[in-house]
Each structure stands twice: as structure tokens, then as C-alpha cells.
């Protein structure tokens, strides 16, 4: 086992080899989602697609929901920080919310699976859900830097985002429409 480690998952440190296995599993999860949808996704099917033993896959992922939320977490973590320093706090905040809202818009199966999976009771999902929330809050606070905002305003923005995500995940709107609705609501609050 390699002595160098990578921080690949918010829940533990992984060796290079372990990180590679997790990366193969998350890539395979996307492939299975595209081919079979959320209902056809299983940890065993993902392991088969990744050419990894099922027991190995279950070492890293306790459930298919855990696996889906890990895929979403990775996308969010890789989302470049907005370098926009100009403009109002509302403009910067809307940009952050729009980027997060559209994060899975190009992958309808992942978007639907993410919405369902984020609601799961699994302890590993709960941990990742917390990490997702912390990251979105961090981005919002950075966008609002210098603006006179209390935490209730930030929490309201978070509720707008999460409610819109749920609505889009249930098929009441597209993710693009969701992003527009989030922008409208955020501007009403911040301007």
C-alpha cells in the first residue's frame, strides 16, 4: 500500500490506489445511470461496470444513494469558484446559486437520482449531505462578503435552492427553469 494519501472523499483519507478505485466506481455510476436510470442503478451493477469486486464497492459505498451523492459531491467540489469580484452582492450570489442549480442539468438521470438520494436516511448520505450544505453555504458567504446579511438571509437562500432542487427533481420544472426561479427569488431578497 502506498504511503501517500489523497483526500478523495469528505469522509476519509484514501491511498492513491483506493482513490483510483473510488474514481472508477463514481465514473461507472454515471455510466449505469445514463444507461439504466436510477431504478436500474445498484452498487453491484456499478461494481461490474467498473470491473471491481462487489465487496470492494461496498467497502466504499454503503448504498446506491451514497454512491449517487458522492458523484454529486465530486461535481460540486470540482465546480470552479467564481472569480467575479465586481458587481453587487446580489449579482455574485445569483451567480453562485445558478452554477449550483445547473450543476447536474446536463445529466437528467443524475439530477433525478441526486434529488432522491440526498433525502436518504443512510448515515454516509447524511454526512455527504452536510458536506454539500457546508460547501454551498461557504460559496454563498463568499459571494455575500461585505454585504450586510444575517444568517437568516443565508438560510433563506439555502431553502430557496433546496426547494427548487426538489421541485425540479420531482419534474415540476426543468433545471434551467429552476435556475431562473432561484435568481428571481434571490434578487427579491437581496435587492
PDB file of C-alpha atoms in Angstrom:
ATOM      1  CA  UNK A   1       0.000   0.000   0.000  1.00  0.00           C
ATOM      2  CA  UNK A   2       1.273   3.439  -0.930  1.00  0.00           C
ATOM      3  CA  UNK A   3       2.225   5.772   1.882  1.00  0.00           C
ATOM      4  CA  UNK A   4       0.953   8.819   0.020  1.00  0.00           C
ATOM      5  CA  UNK A   5      -2.686   9.606   0.573  1.00  0.00           C
ATOM      6  CA  UNK A   6      -5.286  11.667  -1.207  1.00  0.00           C
ATOM      7  CA  UNK A   7      -8.292  13.340   0.247  1.00  0.00           C
ATOM      8  CA  UNK A   8     -10.806  11.950  -2.222  1.00  0.00           C
ATOM      9  CA  UNK A   9     -13.913  11.729  -0.136  1.00  0.00           C
ATOM     10  CA  UNK A  10     -15.105  14.020   2.604  1.00  0.00           C
ATOM     11  CA  UNK A  11     -15.403  11.032   4.916  1.00  0.00           C
ATOM     12  CA  UNK A  12     -11.909   9.552   4.862  1.00  0.00           C
ATOM     13  CA  UNK A  13      -8.406   9.753   3.512  1.00  0.00           C
ATOM     14  CA  UNK A  14      -7.631   7.313   0.728  1.00  0.00           C
ATOM     15  CA  UNK A  15      -4.414   5.955  -0.663  1.00  0.00           C
ATOM     16  CA  UNK A  16      -3.730   6.596  -4.344  1.00  0.00           C
ATOM     17  CA  UNK A  17      -4.940   3.102  -5.228  1.00  0.00           C
ATOM     18  CA  UNK A  18      -8.100   3.484  -3.157  1.00  0.00           C
ATOM     19  CA  UNK A  19      -8.764   6.894  -4.686  1.00  0.00           C
ATOM     20  CA  UNK A  20      -8.425   5.358  -8.134  1.00  0.00           C
ATOM     21  CA  UNK A  21     -10.931   2.643  -7.229  1.00  0.00           C
ATOM     22  CA  UNK A  22     -13.418   5.225  -5.926  1.00  0.00           C
ATOM     23  CA  UNK A  23     -12.937   7.282  -9.102  1.00  0.00           C
ATOM     24  CA  UNK A  24     -13.642   4.188 -11.225  1.00  0.00           C
ATOM     25  CA  UNK A  25     -16.772   3.471  -9.214  1.00  0.00           C
ATOM     26  CA  UNK A  26     -18.123   7.015  -9.476  1.00  0.00           C
ATOM     27  CA  UNK A  27     -17.439   7.090 -13.231  1.00  0.00           C
ATOM     28  CA  UNK A  28     -19.171   3.723 -13.597  1.00  0.00           C
ATOM     29  CA  UNK A  29     -22.137   5.026 -11.577  1.00  0.00           C
ATOM     30  CA  UNK A  30     -22.651   7.784 -14.138  1.00  0.00           C
ATOM     31  CA  UNK A  31     -22.441   5.252 -16.943  1.00  0.00           C
ATOM     32  CA  UNK A  32     -25.022   2.981 -15.304  1.00  0.00           C
ATOM     33  CA  UNK A  33     -27.306   5.938 -14.553  1.00  0.00           C
ATOM     34  CA  UNK A  34     -27.186   7.027 -18.185  1.00  0.00           C
ATOM     35  CA  UNK A  35     -27.952   3.508 -19.410  1.00  0.00           C
ATOM     36  CA  UNK A  36     -30.403   2.208 -16.808  1.00  0.00           C
ATOM     37  CA  UNK A  37     -31.625   5.192 -14.802  1.00  0.00           C
ATOM     38  CA  UNK A  38     -31.883   5.439 -11.045  1.00  0.00           C
ATOM     39  CA  UNK A  39     -34.105   2.377 -10.738  1.00  0.00           C
ATOM     40  CA  UNK A  40     -31.526   0.254 -12.597  1.00  0.00           C
ATOM     41  CA  UNK A  41     -28.608   1.519 -10.533  1.00  0.00           C
ATOM     42  CA  UNK A  42     -27.223  -0.873  -7.936  1.00  0.00           C
ATOM     43  CA  UNK A  43     -23.855  -0.964  -6.232  1.00  0.00           C
ATOM     44  CA  UNK A  44     -23.335  -4.446  -7.723  1.00  0.00           C
ATOM     45  CA  UNK A  45     -24.080  -3.174 -11.263  1.00  0.00           C
ATOM     46  CA  UNK A  46     -21.688  -0.262 -10.758  1.00  0.00           C
ATOM     47  CA  UNK A  47     -19.005  -2.644  -9.466  1.00  0.00           C
ATOM     48  CA  UNK A  48     -19.487  -4.852 -12.516  1.00  0.00           C
ATOM     49  CA  UNK A  49     -19.203  -1.858 -14.872  1.00  0.00           C
ATOM     50  CA  UNK A  50     -16.093  -0.611 -13.030  1.00  0.00           C
ATOM     51  CA  UNK A  51     -14.592  -4.120 -13.063  1.00  0.00           C
ATOM     52  CA  UNK A  52     -14.347  -4.113  -9.285  1.00  0.00           C
ATOM     53  CA  UNK A  53     -15.495  -6.834  -6.917  1.00  0.00           C
ATOM     54  CA  UNK A  54     -18.870  -6.048  -5.306  1.00  0.00           C
ATOM     55  CA  UNK A  55     -17.341  -6.448  -1.841  1.00  0.00           C
ATOM     56  CA  UNK A  56     -14.772  -3.796  -2.760  1.00  0.00           C
ATOM     57  CA  UNK A  57     -17.505  -1.433  -3.947  1.00  0.00           C
ATOM     58  CA  UNK A  58     -19.403  -1.907  -0.690  1.00  0.00           C
ATOM     59  CA  UNK A  59     -16.203  -1.077   1.183  1.00  0.00           C
ATOM     60  CA  UNK A  60     -16.522   2.460  -0.148  1.00  0.00           C
ATOM     61  CA  UNK A  61     -20.268   2.874  -0.672  1.00  0.00           C
ATOM     62  CA  UNK A  62     -22.937   1.682   1.733  1.00  0.00           C
ATOM     63  CA  UNK A  63     -25.794   2.123  -0.737  1.00  0.00           C
ATOM     64  CA  UNK A  64     -26.648   3.352  -4.200  1.00  0.00           C
ATOM     65  CA  UNK A  65     -27.823   6.600  -2.618  1.00  0.00           C
ATOM     66  CA  UNK A  66     -24.409   7.041  -1.016  1.00  0.00           C
ATOM     67  CA  UNK A  67     -22.775   6.466  -4.396  1.00  0.00           C
ATOM     68  CA  UNK A  68     -25.029   8.988  -6.178  1.00  0.00           C
ATOM     69  CA  UNK A  69     -24.470  11.667  -3.545  1.00  0.00           C
ATOM     70  CA  UNK A  70     -20.715  11.072  -3.813  1.00  0.00           C
ATOM     71  CA  UNK A  71     -20.961  11.730  -7.566  1.00  0.00           C
ATOM     72  CA  UNK A  72     -22.845  14.971  -6.858  1.00  0.00           C
ATOM     73  CA  UNK A  73     -20.363  15.950  -4.124  1.00  0.00           C
ATOM     74  CA  UNK A  74     -17.476  15.462  -6.546  1.00  0.00           C
ATOM     75  CA  UNK A  75     -19.174  17.635  -9.167  1.00  0.00           C
ATOM     76  CA  UNK A  76     -19.795  20.351  -6.601  1.00  0.00           C
ATOM     77  CA  UNK A  77     -16.230  20.131  -5.274  1.00  0.00           C
ATOM     78  CA  UNK A  78     -14.834  20.442  -8.794  1.00  0.00           C
ATOM     79  CA  UNK A  79     -17.050  23.407  -9.668  1.00  0.00           C
ATOM     80  CA  UNK A  80     -14.670  26.330 -10.163  1.00  0.00           C
ATOM     81  CA  UNK A  81     -15.022  29.196  -7.739  1.00  0.00           C
ATOM     82  CA  UNK A  82     -16.467  32.300  -9.292  1.00  0.00           C
ATOM     83  CA  UNK A  83     -13.708  34.860  -9.644  1.00  0.00           C
ATOM     84  CA  UNK A  84     -16.262  37.608 -10.085  1.00  0.00           C
ATOM     85  CA  UNK A  85     -15.326  40.325  -7.608  1.00  0.00           C
ATOM     86  CA  UNK A  86     -17.251  43.128  -9.265  1.00  0.00           C
ATOM     87  CA  UNK A  87     -20.961  43.611  -9.276  1.00  0.00           C
ATOM     88  CA  UNK A  88     -23.320  43.658  -6.376  1.00  0.00           C
ATOM     89  CA  UNK A  89     -23.544  41.033  -3.667  1.00  0.00           C
ATOM     90  CA  UNK A  90     -26.857  40.026  -5.254  1.00  0.00           C
ATOM     91  CA  UNK A  91     -25.162  39.511  -8.652  1.00  0.00           C
ATOM     92  CA  UNK A  92     -22.398  37.398  -7.110  1.00  0.00           C
ATOM     93  CA  UNK A  93     -24.874  35.378  -5.060  1.00  0.00           C
ATOM     94  CA  UNK A  94     -27.148  34.745  -8.021  1.00  0.00           C
ATOM     95  CA  UNK A  95     -24.128  33.521  -9.989  1.00  0.00           C
ATOM     96  CA  UNK A  96     -23.272  31.018  -7.235  1.00  0.00           C
ATOM     97  CA  UNK A  97     -26.854  29.793  -6.968  1.00  0.00           C
ATOM     98  CA  UNK A  98     -27.189  29.489 -10.750  1.00  0.00           C
ATOM     99  CA  UNK A  99     -23.927  27.489 -11.022  1.00  0.00           C
ATOM    100  CA  UNK A 100     -25.034  25.082  -8.305  1.00  0.00           C
ATOM    101  CA  UNK A 101     -28.555  24.787  -9.725  1.00  0.00           C
ATOM    102  CA  UNK A 102     -27.228  23.894 -13.185  1.00  0.00           C
ATOM    103  CA  UNK A 103     -24.568  21.510 -11.876  1.00  0.00           C
ATOM    104  CA  UNK A 104     -26.497  18.406 -12.953  1.00  0.00           C
ATOM    105  CA  UNK A 105     -28.809  19.962 -15.559  1.00  0.00           C
ATOM    106  CA  UNK A 106     -26.978  18.241 -18.406  1.00  0.00           C
ATOM    107  CA  UNK A 107     -27.448  14.802 -16.803  1.00  0.00           C
ATOM    108  CA  UNK A 108     -31.203  14.257 -16.229  1.00  0.00           C
ATOM    109  CA  UNK A 109     -30.747  10.787 -14.733  1.00  0.00           C
ATOM    110  CA  UNK A 110     -28.089  12.048 -12.323  1.00  0.00           C
ATOM    111  CA  UNK A 111     -30.246  15.044 -11.425  1.00  0.00           C
ATOM    112  CA  UNK A 112     -33.230  12.862 -10.593  1.00  0.00           C
ATOM    113  CA  UNK A 113     -31.109  10.341  -8.700  1.00  0.00           C
ATOM    114  CA  UNK A 114     -29.372  13.118  -6.758  1.00  0.00           C
ATOM    115  CA  UNK A 115     -32.661  14.606  -5.592  1.00  0.00           C
ATOM    116  CA  UNK A 116     -33.919  11.235  -4.375  1.00  0.00           C
ATOM    117  CA  UNK A 117     -30.590  10.216  -2.875  1.00  0.00           C
ATOM    118  CA  UNK A 118     -29.996  13.420  -0.927  1.00  0.00           C
ATOM    119  CA  UNK A 119     -33.179  12.656   1.002  1.00  0.00           C
ATOM    120  CA  UNK A 120     -31.933   9.221   2.081  1.00  0.00           C
ATOM    121  CA  UNK A 121     -31.518   8.250   5.746  1.00  0.00           C
ATOM    122  CA  UNK A 122     -28.170   6.458   5.268  1.00  0.00           C
ATOM    123  CA  UNK A 123     -25.505   7.781   7.699  1.00  0.00           C
ATOM    124  CA  UNK A 124     -22.978   8.150   4.878  1.00  0.00           C
ATOM    125  CA  UNK A 125     -25.525  10.113   2.830  1.00  0.00           C
ATOM    126  CA  UNK A 126     -26.204  12.272   5.870  1.00  0.00           C
ATOM    127  CA  UNK A 127     -22.502  13.039   6.169  1.00  0.00           C
ATOM    128  CA  UNK A 128     -22.194  13.963   2.499  1.00  0.00           C
ATOM    129  CA  UNK A 129     -25.431  15.966   2.613  1.00  0.00           C
ATOM    130  CA  UNK A 130     -23.851  18.003   5.407  1.00  0.00           C
ATOM    131  CA  UNK A 131     -20.685  18.494   3.346  1.00  0.00           C
ATOM    132  CA  UNK A 132     -22.751  19.631   0.357  1.00  0.00           C
ATOM    133  CA  UNK A 133     -24.612  22.109   2.549  1.00  0.00           C
ATOM    134  CA  UNK A 134     -21.391  23.429   4.079  1.00  0.00           C
ATOM    135  CA  UNK A 135     -19.848  23.932   0.640  1.00  0.00           C
ATOM    136  CA  UNK A 136     -22.879  25.751  -0.755  1.00  0.00           C
ATOM    137  CA  UNK A 137     -23.038  27.953   2.347  1.00  0.00           C
ATOM    138  CA  UNK A 138     -19.320  28.720   2.042  1.00  0.00           C
ATOM    139  CA  UNK A 139     -19.817  29.819  -1.556  1.00  0.00           C
ATOM    140  CA  UNK A 140     -22.835  31.942  -0.630  1.00  0.00           C
ATOM    141  CA  UNK A 141     -20.995  33.648   2.216  1.00  0.00           C
ATOM    142  CA  UNK A 142     -18.050  34.359  -0.075  1.00  0.00           C
ATOM    143  CA  UNK A 143     -20.392  35.905  -2.658  1.00  0.00           C
ATOM    144  CA  UNK A 144     -22.068  37.992   0.042  1.00  0.00           C
ATOM    145  CA  UNK A 145     -18.757  39.144   1.529  1.00  0.00           C
ATOM    146  CA  UNK A 146     -19.036  42.710   2.622  1.00  0.00           C
ATOM    147  CA  UNK A 147     -22.811  42.752   2.331  1.00  0.00           C
ATOM    148  CA  UNK A 148     -24.840  43.313   5.444  1.00  0.00           C
ATOM    149  CA  UNK A 149     -26.585  39.940   5.636  1.00  0.00           C
ATOM    150  CA  UNK A 150     -27.676  37.975   8.642  1.00  0.00           C
ATOM    151  CA  UNK A 151     -27.647  34.191   8.798  1.00  0.00           C
ATOM    152  CA  UNK A 152     -31.426  34.084   8.359  1.00  0.00           C
ATOM    153  CA  UNK A 153     -30.964  35.571   4.886  1.00  0.00           C
ATOM    154  CA  UNK A 154     -28.345  32.927   4.053  1.00  0.00           C
ATOM    155  CA  UNK A 155     -30.625  30.187   5.369  1.00  0.00           C
ATOM    156  CA  UNK A 156     -33.485  31.572   3.269  1.00  0.00           C
ATOM    157  CA  UNK A 157     -31.295  31.427   0.164  1.00  0.00           C
ATOM    158  CA  UNK A 158     -30.410  27.825   1.044  1.00  0.00           C
ATOM    159  CA  UNK A 159     -34.095  26.957   1.406  1.00  0.00           C
ATOM    160  CA  UNK A 160     -34.832  28.520  -1.959  1.00  0.00           C
ATOM    161  CA  UNK A 161     -32.108  26.430  -3.567  1.00  0.00           C
ATOM    162  CA  UNK A 162     -33.071  23.162  -1.869  1.00  0.00           C
ATOM    163  CA  UNK A 163     -36.788  23.677  -2.501  1.00  0.00           C
ATOM    164  CA  UNK A 164     -36.141  24.445  -6.155  1.00  0.00           C
ATOM    165  CA  UNK A 165     -33.910  21.352  -6.437  1.00  0.00           C
ATOM    166  CA  UNK A 166     -36.709  19.235  -5.022  1.00  0.00           C
ATOM    167  CA  UNK A 167     -39.271  20.739  -7.410  1.00  0.00           C
ATOM    168  CA  UNK A 168     -37.030  20.118 -10.412  1.00  0.00           C
ATOM    169  CA  UNK A 169     -36.238  16.600  -9.203  1.00  0.00           C
ATOM    170  CA  UNK A 170     -39.970  15.871  -8.979  1.00  0.00           C
ATOM    171  CA  UNK A 171     -40.381  17.038 -12.575  1.00  0.00           C
ATOM    172  CA  UNK A 172     -42.294  20.269 -11.858  1.00  0.00           C
ATOM    173  CA  UNK A 173     -39.722  22.315 -13.758  1.00  0.00           C
ATOM    174  CA  UNK A 174     -36.524  21.912 -15.704  1.00  0.00           C
ATOM    175  CA  UNK A 175     -33.218  22.734 -14.068  1.00  0.00           C
ATOM    176  CA  UNK A 176     -32.900  25.769 -16.325  1.00  0.00           C
ATOM    177  CA  UNK A 177     -36.332  26.998 -15.155  1.00  0.00           C
ATOM    178  CA  UNK A 178     -35.275  26.239 -11.594  1.00  0.00           C
ATOM    179  CA  UNK A 179     -32.176  28.425 -12.007  1.00  0.00           C
ATOM    180  CA  UNK A 180     -34.357  31.282 -13.287  1.00  0.00           C
ATOM    181  CA  UNK A 181     -36.762  30.904 -10.348  1.00  0.00           C
ATOM    182  CA  UNK A 182     -33.878  30.856  -7.878  1.00  0.00           C
ATOM    183  CA  UNK A 183     -32.499  34.040  -9.426  1.00  0.00           C
ATOM    184  CA  UNK A 184     -35.884  35.763  -9.207  1.00  0.00           C
ATOM    185  CA  UNK A 185     -36.321  34.821  -5.538  1.00  0.00           C
ATOM    186  CA  UNK A 186     -32.733  35.656  -4.563  1.00  0.00           C
ATOM    187  CA  UNK A 187     -32.977  39.095  -6.141  1.00  0.00           C
ATOM    188  CA  UNK A 188     -36.249  39.775  -4.311  1.00  0.00           C
ATOM    189  CA  UNK A 189     -34.484  39.011  -1.035  1.00  0.00           C
ATOM    190  CA  UNK A 190     -31.161  40.737  -1.703  1.00  0.00           C
ATOM    191  CA  UNK A 191     -32.115  43.868  -3.632  1.00  0.00           C
TER     192      UNK A 191
END
